[in-house]
mmCIF file of C-alpha atoms and ligand atoms in Angstrom:
data_model
loop_
_atom_site.group_PDB
_atom_site.id
_atom_site.type_symbol
_atom_site.label_atom_id
_atom_site.label_comp_id
_atom_site.label_asym_id
_atom_site.label_seq_id
_atom_site.Cartn_x
_atom_site.Cartn_y
_atom_site.Cartn_z
ATOM 1 C CA UNK A 1 -34.162 -189.592 30.150
ATOM 2 C CA UNK A 2 -35.568 -192.248 27.878
ATOM 3 C CA UNK A 3 -37.102 -195.321 29.432
ATOM 4 C CA UNK A 4 -37.011 -198.475 27.317
ATOM 5 C CA UNK A 5 -40.611 -199.669 27.145
ATOM 6 C CA UNK A 6 -41.379 -203.073 28.655
ATOM 7 C CA UNK A 7 -44.088 -205.357 27.312
ATOM 8 C CA UNK A 8 -44.564 -208.116 29.868
ATOM 9 C CA UNK A 9 -46.723 -211.233 29.528
ATOM 10 C CA UNK A 10 -48.131 -212.655 32.767
ATOM 11 C CA UNK A 11 -49.291 -216.148 31.833
ATOM 12 C CA UNK A 12 -50.855 -216.709 35.273
ATOM 13 C CA UNK A 13 -51.706 -220.409 35.837
ATOM 14 C CA UNK A 14 -51.764 -221.318 32.152
ATOM 15 C CA UNK A 15 -49.541 -223.492 29.910
ATOM 16 C CA UNK A 16 -47.470 -226.458 31.084
ATOM 17 C CA UNK A 17 -43.762 -226.681 30.279
ATOM 18 C CA UNK A 18 -44.330 -228.262 26.849
ATOM 19 C CA UNK A 19 -46.885 -225.631 25.898
ATOM 20 C CA UNK A 20 -44.511 -222.940 27.183
ATOM 21 C CA UNK A 21 -41.838 -224.062 24.704
ATOM 22 C CA UNK A 22 -44.296 -223.881 21.815
ATOM 23 C CA UNK A 23 -45.452 -220.413 22.822
ATOM 24 C CA UNK A 24 -41.973 -218.931 23.312
ATOM 25 C CA UNK A 25 -40.795 -220.374 19.981
ATOM 26 C CA UNK A 26 -43.778 -218.949 18.123
ATOM 27 C CA UNK A 27 -43.445 -215.611 19.916
ATOM 28 C CA UNK A 28 -39.738 -215.301 19.072
ATOM 29 C CA UNK A 29 -40.302 -216.230 15.425
ATOM 30 C CA UNK A 30 -43.229 -213.865 15.072
ATOM 31 C CA UNK A 31 -41.212 -211.006 16.544
ATOM 32 C CA UNK A 32 -38.268 -211.826 14.280
ATOM 33 C CA UNK A 33 -40.454 -211.964 11.151
ATOM 34 C CA UNK A 34 -41.801 -208.565 12.124
ATOM 35 C CA UNK A 35 -38.260 -207.164 12.437
ATOM 36 C CA UNK A 36 -38.777 -206.526 16.124
ATOM 37 C CA UNK A 37 -36.008 -204.330 17.529
ATOM 38 C CA UNK A 38 -35.152 -205.440 21.083
ATOM 39 C CA UNK A 39 -33.232 -202.205 21.642
ATOM 40 C CA UNK A 40 -36.443 -200.245 21.240
ATOM 41 C CA UNK A 41 -38.814 -202.417 23.262
ATOM 42 C CA UNK A 42 -38.072 -205.059 25.887
ATOM 43 C CA UNK A 43 -40.323 -208.141 25.864
ATOM 44 C CA UNK A 44 -40.585 -210.406 28.914
ATOM 45 C CA UNK A 45 -42.655 -213.482 29.762
ATOM 46 C CA UNK A 46 -43.748 -214.656 33.205
ATOM 47 C CA UNK A 47 -44.532 -218.383 33.001
ATOM 48 C CA UNK A 48 -45.572 -220.657 35.883
ATOM 49 C CA UNK A 49 -42.639 -221.866 38.034
ATOM 50 C CA UNK A 50 -42.707 -225.346 36.475
ATOM 51 C CA UNK A 51 -42.071 -223.855 33.007
ATOM 52 C CA UNK A 52 -39.151 -221.616 33.884
ATOM 53 C CA UNK A 53 -36.364 -224.127 33.285
ATOM 54 C CA UNK A 54 -37.744 -225.042 29.851
ATOM 55 C CA UNK A 55 -38.170 -221.391 28.901
ATOM 56 C CA UNK A 56 -34.648 -220.572 30.103
ATOM 57 C CA UNK A 57 -33.094 -223.457 28.159
ATOM 58 C CA UNK A 58 -34.904 -222.515 24.942
ATOM 59 C CA UNK A 59 -34.079 -218.802 25.188
ATOM 60 C CA UNK A 60 -30.413 -219.556 25.910
ATOM 61 C CA UNK A 61 -30.055 -222.204 23.194
ATOM 62 C CA UNK A 62 -31.730 -220.152 20.464
ATOM 63 C CA UNK A 63 -30.387 -216.793 21.712
ATOM 64 C CA UNK A 64 -33.860 -215.251 21.757
ATOM 65 C CA UNK A 65 -33.868 -211.664 23.002
ATOM 66 C CA UNK A 66 -36.629 -212.292 25.522
ATOM 67 C CA UNK A 67 -36.439 -211.696 29.256
ATOM 68 C CA UNK A 68 -38.361 -213.803 31.748
ATOM 69 C CA UNK A 69 -39.335 -213.896 35.375
ATOM 70 C CA UNK A 70 -41.374 -215.592 38.078
ATOM 71 C CA UNK A 71 -44.932 -214.693 39.022
ATOM 72 C CA UNK A 72 -44.228 -214.610 42.774
ATOM 73 C CA UNK A 73 -41.494 -215.372 45.309
ATOM 74 C CA UNK A 74 -41.160 -216.104 48.997
ATOM 75 C CA UNK A 75 -40.252 -213.317 51.401
ATOM 76 C CA UNK A 76 -37.809 -215.844 52.910
ATOM 77 C CA UNK A 77 -34.525 -216.994 51.366
ATOM 78 C CA UNK A 78 -34.553 -220.721 52.285
ATOM 79 C CA UNK A 79 -35.832 -223.165 54.875
ATOM 80 C CA UNK A 80 -38.964 -224.964 56.061
ATOM 81 C CA UNK A 81 -41.505 -223.129 53.882
ATOM 82 C CA UNK A 82 -43.298 -225.885 52.033
ATOM 83 C CA UNK A 83 -44.478 -224.892 48.600
ATOM 84 C CA UNK A 84 -42.668 -221.548 48.532
ATOM 85 C CA UNK A 85 -40.046 -220.507 45.972
ATOM 86 C CA UNK A 86 -36.954 -218.520 46.919
ATOM 87 C CA UNK A 87 -35.777 -215.549 44.910
ATOM 88 C CA UNK A 88 -32.373 -217.257 44.939
ATOM 89 C CA UNK A 89 -33.818 -220.108 42.850
ATOM 90 C CA UNK A 90 -35.351 -217.679 40.357
ATOM 91 C CA UNK A 91 -32.064 -215.827 40.036
ATOM 92 C CA UNK A 92 -30.204 -219.112 39.487
ATOM 93 C CA UNK A 93 -32.609 -219.888 36.616
ATOM 94 C CA UNK A 94 -31.699 -216.653 34.879
ATOM 95 C CA UNK A 95 -34.810 -214.680 35.792
ATOM 96 C CA UNK A 96 -34.429 -210.924 35.394
ATOM 97 C CA UNK A 97 -37.780 -210.057 36.947
ATOM 98 C CA UNK A 98 -40.332 -211.267 39.450
ATOM 99 C CA UNK A 99 -43.943 -210.111 39.753
ATOM 100 C CA UNK A 100 -44.815 -209.072 43.297
ATOM 101 C CA UNK A 101 -48.197 -208.202 44.769
ATOM 102 C CA UNK A 102 -50.434 -209.095 41.855
ATOM 103 C CA UNK A 103 -54.047 -208.414 42.850
ATOM 104 C CA UNK A 104 -54.832 -212.124 42.411
ATOM 105 C CA UNK A 105 -52.331 -212.805 45.207
ATOM 106 C CA UNK A 106 -53.434 -209.865 47.326
ATOM 107 C CA UNK A 107 -57.060 -211.034 47.066
ATOM 108 C CA UNK A 108 -56.732 -214.817 46.771
ATOM 109 C CA UNK A 109 -53.785 -215.371 49.130
ATOM 110 C CA UNK A 110 -54.270 -212.607 51.659
ATOM 111 C CA UNK A 111 -51.135 -210.720 50.688
ATOM 112 C CA UNK A 112 -51.043 -207.502 52.687
ATOM 113 C CA UNK A 113 -48.912 -204.445 51.928
ATOM 114 C CA UNK A 114 -46.461 -205.760 54.570
ATOM 115 C CA UNK A 115 -46.090 -209.119 52.818
ATOM 116 C CA UNK A 116 -45.723 -207.420 49.445
ATOM 117 C CA UNK A 117 -42.994 -205.193 50.916
ATOM 118 C CA UNK A 118 -41.167 -208.232 52.366
ATOM 119 C CA UNK A 119 -41.320 -209.894 48.935
ATOM 120 C CA UNK A 120 -40.008 -206.765 47.200
ATOM 121 C CA UNK A 121 -37.081 -206.686 49.657
ATOM 122 C CA UNK A 122 -36.439 -210.396 49.000
ATOM 123 C CA UNK A 123 -36.406 -209.784 45.245
ATOM 124 C CA UNK A 124 -33.934 -206.935 45.659
ATOM 125 C CA UNK A 125 -31.730 -209.076 47.947
ATOM 126 C CA UNK A 126 -31.444 -211.657 45.189
ATOM 127 C CA UNK A 127 -30.786 -209.206 42.365
ATOM 128 C CA UNK A 128 -34.212 -209.587 40.770
ATOM 129 C CA UNK A 129 -36.129 -206.571 39.495
ATOM 130 C CA UNK A 130 -39.536 -206.596 41.177
ATOM 131 C CA UNK A 131 -42.532 -205.830 38.980
ATOM 132 C CA UNK A 132 -44.713 -204.393 41.723
ATOM 133 C CA UNK A 133 -48.428 -204.587 40.969
ATOM 134 C CA UNK A 134 -50.705 -201.934 42.405
ATOM 135 C CA UNK A 135 -54.312 -201.030 41.690
ATOM 136 C CA UNK A 136 -57.690 -200.335 43.169
ATOM 137 C CA UNK A 137 -60.952 -202.273 43.173
ATOM 138 C CA UNK A 138 -64.132 -200.683 41.855
ATOM 139 C CA UNK A 139 -65.287 -199.962 45.437
ATOM 140 C CA UNK A 140 -61.937 -198.377 46.325
ATOM 141 C CA UNK A 141 -62.164 -196.264 43.190
ATOM 142 C CA UNK A 142 -65.538 -194.905 44.302
ATOM 143 C CA UNK A 143 -64.366 -194.393 47.902
ATOM 144 C CA UNK A 144 -60.890 -192.942 47.382
ATOM 145 C CA UNK A 145 -60.688 -191.702 43.788
ATOM 146 C CA UNK A 146 -58.248 -192.603 41.060
ATOM 147 C CA UNK A 147 -54.702 -192.519 42.429
ATOM 148 C CA UNK A 148 -54.949 -192.943 46.209
ATOM 149 C CA UNK A 149 -54.738 -196.746 46.436
ATOM 150 C CA UNK A 150 -52.002 -197.221 43.780
ATOM 151 C CA UNK A 151 -49.911 -194.497 45.452
ATOM 152 C CA UNK A 152 -50.336 -195.946 48.968
ATOM 153 C CA UNK A 153 -49.522 -199.462 47.704
ATOM 154 C CA UNK A 154 -46.438 -198.197 45.843
ATOM 155 C CA UNK A 155 -45.102 -196.399 48.919
ATOM 156 C CA UNK A 156 -45.750 -199.423 51.151
ATOM 157 C CA UNK A 157 -44.127 -201.828 48.682
ATOM 158 C CA UNK A 158 -40.970 -199.708 48.393
ATOM 159 C CA UNK A 159 -40.392 -199.147 52.125
ATOM 160 C CA UNK A 160 -36.759 -199.898 52.974
ATOM 161 C CA UNK A 161 -35.672 -200.279 49.329
ATOM 162 C CA UNK A 162 -32.404 -198.369 48.837
ATOM 163 C CA UNK A 163 -32.295 -195.514 46.319
ATOM 164 C CA UNK A 164 -30.693 -196.644 43.073
ATOM 165 C CA UNK A 165 -32.510 -200.012 43.047
ATOM 166 C CA UNK A 166 -34.183 -200.800 39.718
ATOM 167 C CA UNK A 167 -37.904 -201.499 40.088
ATOM 168 C CA UNK A 168 -40.916 -201.633 37.781
ATOM 169 C CA UNK A 169 -44.409 -200.640 38.919
ATOM 170 C CA UNK A 170 -47.493 -201.952 37.131
ATOM 171 C CA UNK A 171 -50.770 -200.086 37.568
ATOM 172 C CA UNK A 172 -53.439 -202.744 37.222
ATOM 173 C CA UNK A 173 -56.905 -201.563 38.217
ATOM 174 C CA UNK A 174 -58.597 -204.674 39.605
ATOM 175 C CA UNK A 175 -61.809 -203.834 37.754
ATOM 176 C CA UNK A 176 -59.945 -203.940 34.421
ATOM 177 C CA UNK A 177 -58.229 -207.317 34.855
ATOM 178 C CA UNK A 178 -59.673 -210.001 32.613
ATOM 179 C CA UNK A 179 -62.917 -208.052 32.250
ATOM 180 C CA UNK A 180 -62.490 -206.377 28.879
ATOM 181 C CA UNK A 181 -63.158 -203.096 30.751
ATOM 182 C CA UNK A 182 -60.061 -201.076 29.995
ATOM 183 C CA UNK A 183 -58.917 -197.904 31.773
ATOM 184 C CA UNK A 184 -58.605 -194.881 29.530
ATOM 185 C CA UNK A 185 -55.087 -193.836 28.504
ATOM 186 C CA UNK A 186 -55.787 -190.538 30.305
ATOM 187 C CA UNK A 187 -56.470 -192.374 33.581
ATOM 188 C CA UNK A 188 -53.350 -194.532 33.133
ATOM 189 C CA UNK A 189 -51.321 -191.352 32.536
ATOM 190 C CA UNK A 190 -52.786 -189.633 35.593
ATOM 191 C CA UNK A 191 -52.017 -192.635 37.821
ATOM 192 C CA UNK A 192 -48.586 -193.018 36.191
ATOM 193 C CA UNK A 193 -47.689 -189.450 37.200
ATOM 194 C CA UNK A 194 -48.891 -190.096 40.769
ATOM 195 C CA UNK A 195 -46.943 -193.375 41.025
ATOM 196 C CA UNK A 196 -43.813 -191.682 39.694
ATOM 197 C CA UNK A 197 -44.132 -189.016 42.387
ATOM 198 C CA UNK A 198 -44.473 -191.805 44.981
ATOM 199 C CA UNK A 199 -41.277 -193.447 43.681
ATOM 200 C CA UNK A 200 -39.521 -190.063 43.925
ATOM 201 C CA UNK A 201 -40.737 -189.627 47.511
ATOM 202 C CA UNK A 202 -39.516 -193.069 48.674
ATOM 203 C CA UNK A 203 -36.450 -193.618 46.459
ATOM 204 C CA UNK A 204 -35.191 -190.524 44.615
ATOM 205 C CA UNK A 205 -35.963 -188.196 41.720
ATOM 206 C CA UNK A 206 -33.448 -190.065 39.556
ATOM 207 C CA UNK A 207 -35.096 -193.390 40.383
ATOM 208 C CA UNK A 208 -38.494 -191.932 39.559
ATOM 209 C CA UNK A 209 -37.191 -190.728 36.191
ATOM 210 C CA UNK A 210 -35.809 -194.187 35.402
ATOM 211 C CA UNK A 211 -38.627 -196.369 36.769
ATOM 212 C CA UNK A 212 -40.835 -197.938 34.164
ATOM 213 C CA UNK A 213 -44.518 -197.700 34.979
ATOM 214 C CA UNK A 214 -46.711 -200.180 33.146
ATOM 215 C CA UNK A 215 -50.449 -200.314 32.616
ATOM 216 C CA UNK A 216 -52.236 -203.648 32.960
ATOM 217 C CA UNK A 217 -55.860 -204.679 32.504
ATOM 218 C CA UNK A 218 -57.410 -205.964 29.277
ATOM 219 C CA UNK A 219 -54.518 -204.749 27.103
ATOM 220 C CA UNK A 220 -54.775 -205.924 23.483
ATOM 221 C CA UNK A 221 -52.950 -205.100 20.240
ATOM 222 C CA UNK A 222 -55.913 -202.879 19.350
ATOM 223 C CA UNK A 223 -55.686 -200.625 22.420
ATOM 224 C CA UNK A 224 -51.949 -200.586 23.297
ATOM 225 C CA UNK A 225 -51.115 -197.579 21.113
ATOM 226 C CA UNK A 226 -53.310 -195.196 23.100
ATOM 227 C CA UNK A 227 -51.481 -196.102 26.296
ATOM 228 C CA UNK A 228 -48.011 -195.941 24.778
ATOM 229 C CA UNK A 229 -48.622 -192.420 23.490
ATOM 230 C CA UNK A 230 -48.771 -191.267 27.113
ATOM 231 C CA UNK A 231 -45.455 -190.039 28.529
ATOM 232 C CA UNK A 232 -45.828 -191.735 31.915
ATOM 233 C CA UNK A 233 -46.919 -195.134 30.621
ATOM 234 C CA UNK A 234 -43.777 -197.121 29.812
ATOM 235 C CA UNK A 235 -45.248 -200.440 28.799
ATOM 236 C CA UNK A 236 -47.880 -203.007 29.658
ATOM 237 C CA UNK A 237 -48.417 -206.032 31.866
ATOM 238 C CA UNK A 238 -50.578 -208.293 29.731
ATOM 239 C CA UNK A 239 -52.579 -211.285 30.958
ATOM 240 C CA UNK A 240 -54.982 -213.066 28.595
ATOM 241 C CA UNK A 241 -53.558 -211.592 25.391
ATOM 242 C CA UNK A 242 -50.041 -212.831 26.276
ATOM 243 C CA UNK A 243 -51.210 -216.435 25.776
ATOM 244 C CA UNK A 244 -51.659 -215.811 22.053
ATOM 245 C CA UNK A 245 -48.195 -215.276 20.539
ATOM 246 C CA UNK A 246 -49.522 -213.412 17.483
ATOM 247 C CA UNK A 247 -51.584 -211.050 19.620
ATOM 248 C CA UNK A 248 -48.784 -210.568 22.153
ATOM 249 C CA UNK A 249 -46.259 -209.881 19.376
ATOM 250 C CA UNK A 250 -48.745 -207.326 18.026
ATOM 251 C CA UNK A 251 -48.701 -205.580 21.405
ATOM 252 C CA UNK A 252 -44.878 -205.639 21.488
ATOM 253 C CA UNK A 253 -44.892 -204.033 18.050
ATOM 254 C CA UNK A 254 -46.837 -201.020 19.323
ATOM 255 C CA UNK A 255 -44.353 -198.533 17.741
ATOM 256 C CA UNK A 256 -45.835 -199.560 14.361
ATOM 257 C CA UNK A 257 -49.227 -198.238 15.511
ATOM 258 C CA UNK A 258 -47.981 -195.325 17.588
ATOM 259 C CA UNK A 259 -45.874 -194.076 14.736
ATOM 260 C CA UNK A 260 -42.885 -193.765 17.080
HETATM 261 P P1 13P B 301 -55.649 -209.265 31.475
HETATM 262 O O1 13P B 301 -54.711 -208.703 30.434
HETATM 263 O O2 13P B 301 -56.113 -210.648 31.163
HETATM 264 O O3 13P B 301 -56.753 -208.301 31.815
HETATM 265 O O4 13P B 301 -54.770 -209.434 32.828
HETATM 266 C C1 13P B 301 -54.023 -208.384 33.300
HETATM 267 C C2 13P B 301 -53.156 -208.877 34.371
HETATM 268 O O5 13P B 301 -53.606 -209.229 35.447
HETATM 269 C C3 13P B 301 -51.704 -208.974 34.108
HETATM 270 O O6 13P B 301 -50.986 -209.194 35.274
#
């Protein structure tokens, strides 16, 4: 079983639709100049909602081999939910993926495991692949150890998801996000194994073997190789460094550093 690595750029609340066009163009050209092989590594961007149409149009027109997705979605499909975005709208815009349960939404918008689960089910209903973010705070790390919180969050997020459904899980320790404090590749591997076992327990062994587990938290072109050498780390969810197309392309070109 070989899992195609996924390098995903979560832009968070950065770049308007004009800036998004400039970034995607530069990213695609940089990858092309570097003879990037999309068969070997999948690259995806997660712009703000207001950029998605521009990004879609550019990628379609120029036939860039980049995937894209939303940063969040509503647990509901349609109706009187002011300010929310339906998975149906994201699907109609050509999104492949949607991020669900990012720690900035769990912490800043009170998203519980139940809400995250409802959003995962909504993504699946609309044919979107959820990129489920899990990870512990520094206090939780001290209280519960390395894998307990990511495993519990993974199991809760996947409740009711049918076996055979493609999902991605991103292990993003809260203490490593935007801090420059990076988890060690050994820790990411250890948590990756535990998350994969959780996917096997809720979905199936085959799903666990196929599910890509990403590491996120202060990933840069200079530290990606260490993570990608680990068998249970299948890519990265990149925040700050994804806003710099040269740096992000450097991360996507990790096989050059890994020697793969
Ligand atoms: P940084 O790469 O900026 O630490 O952010 C990680 C992240 O939250 C990606 O979703």
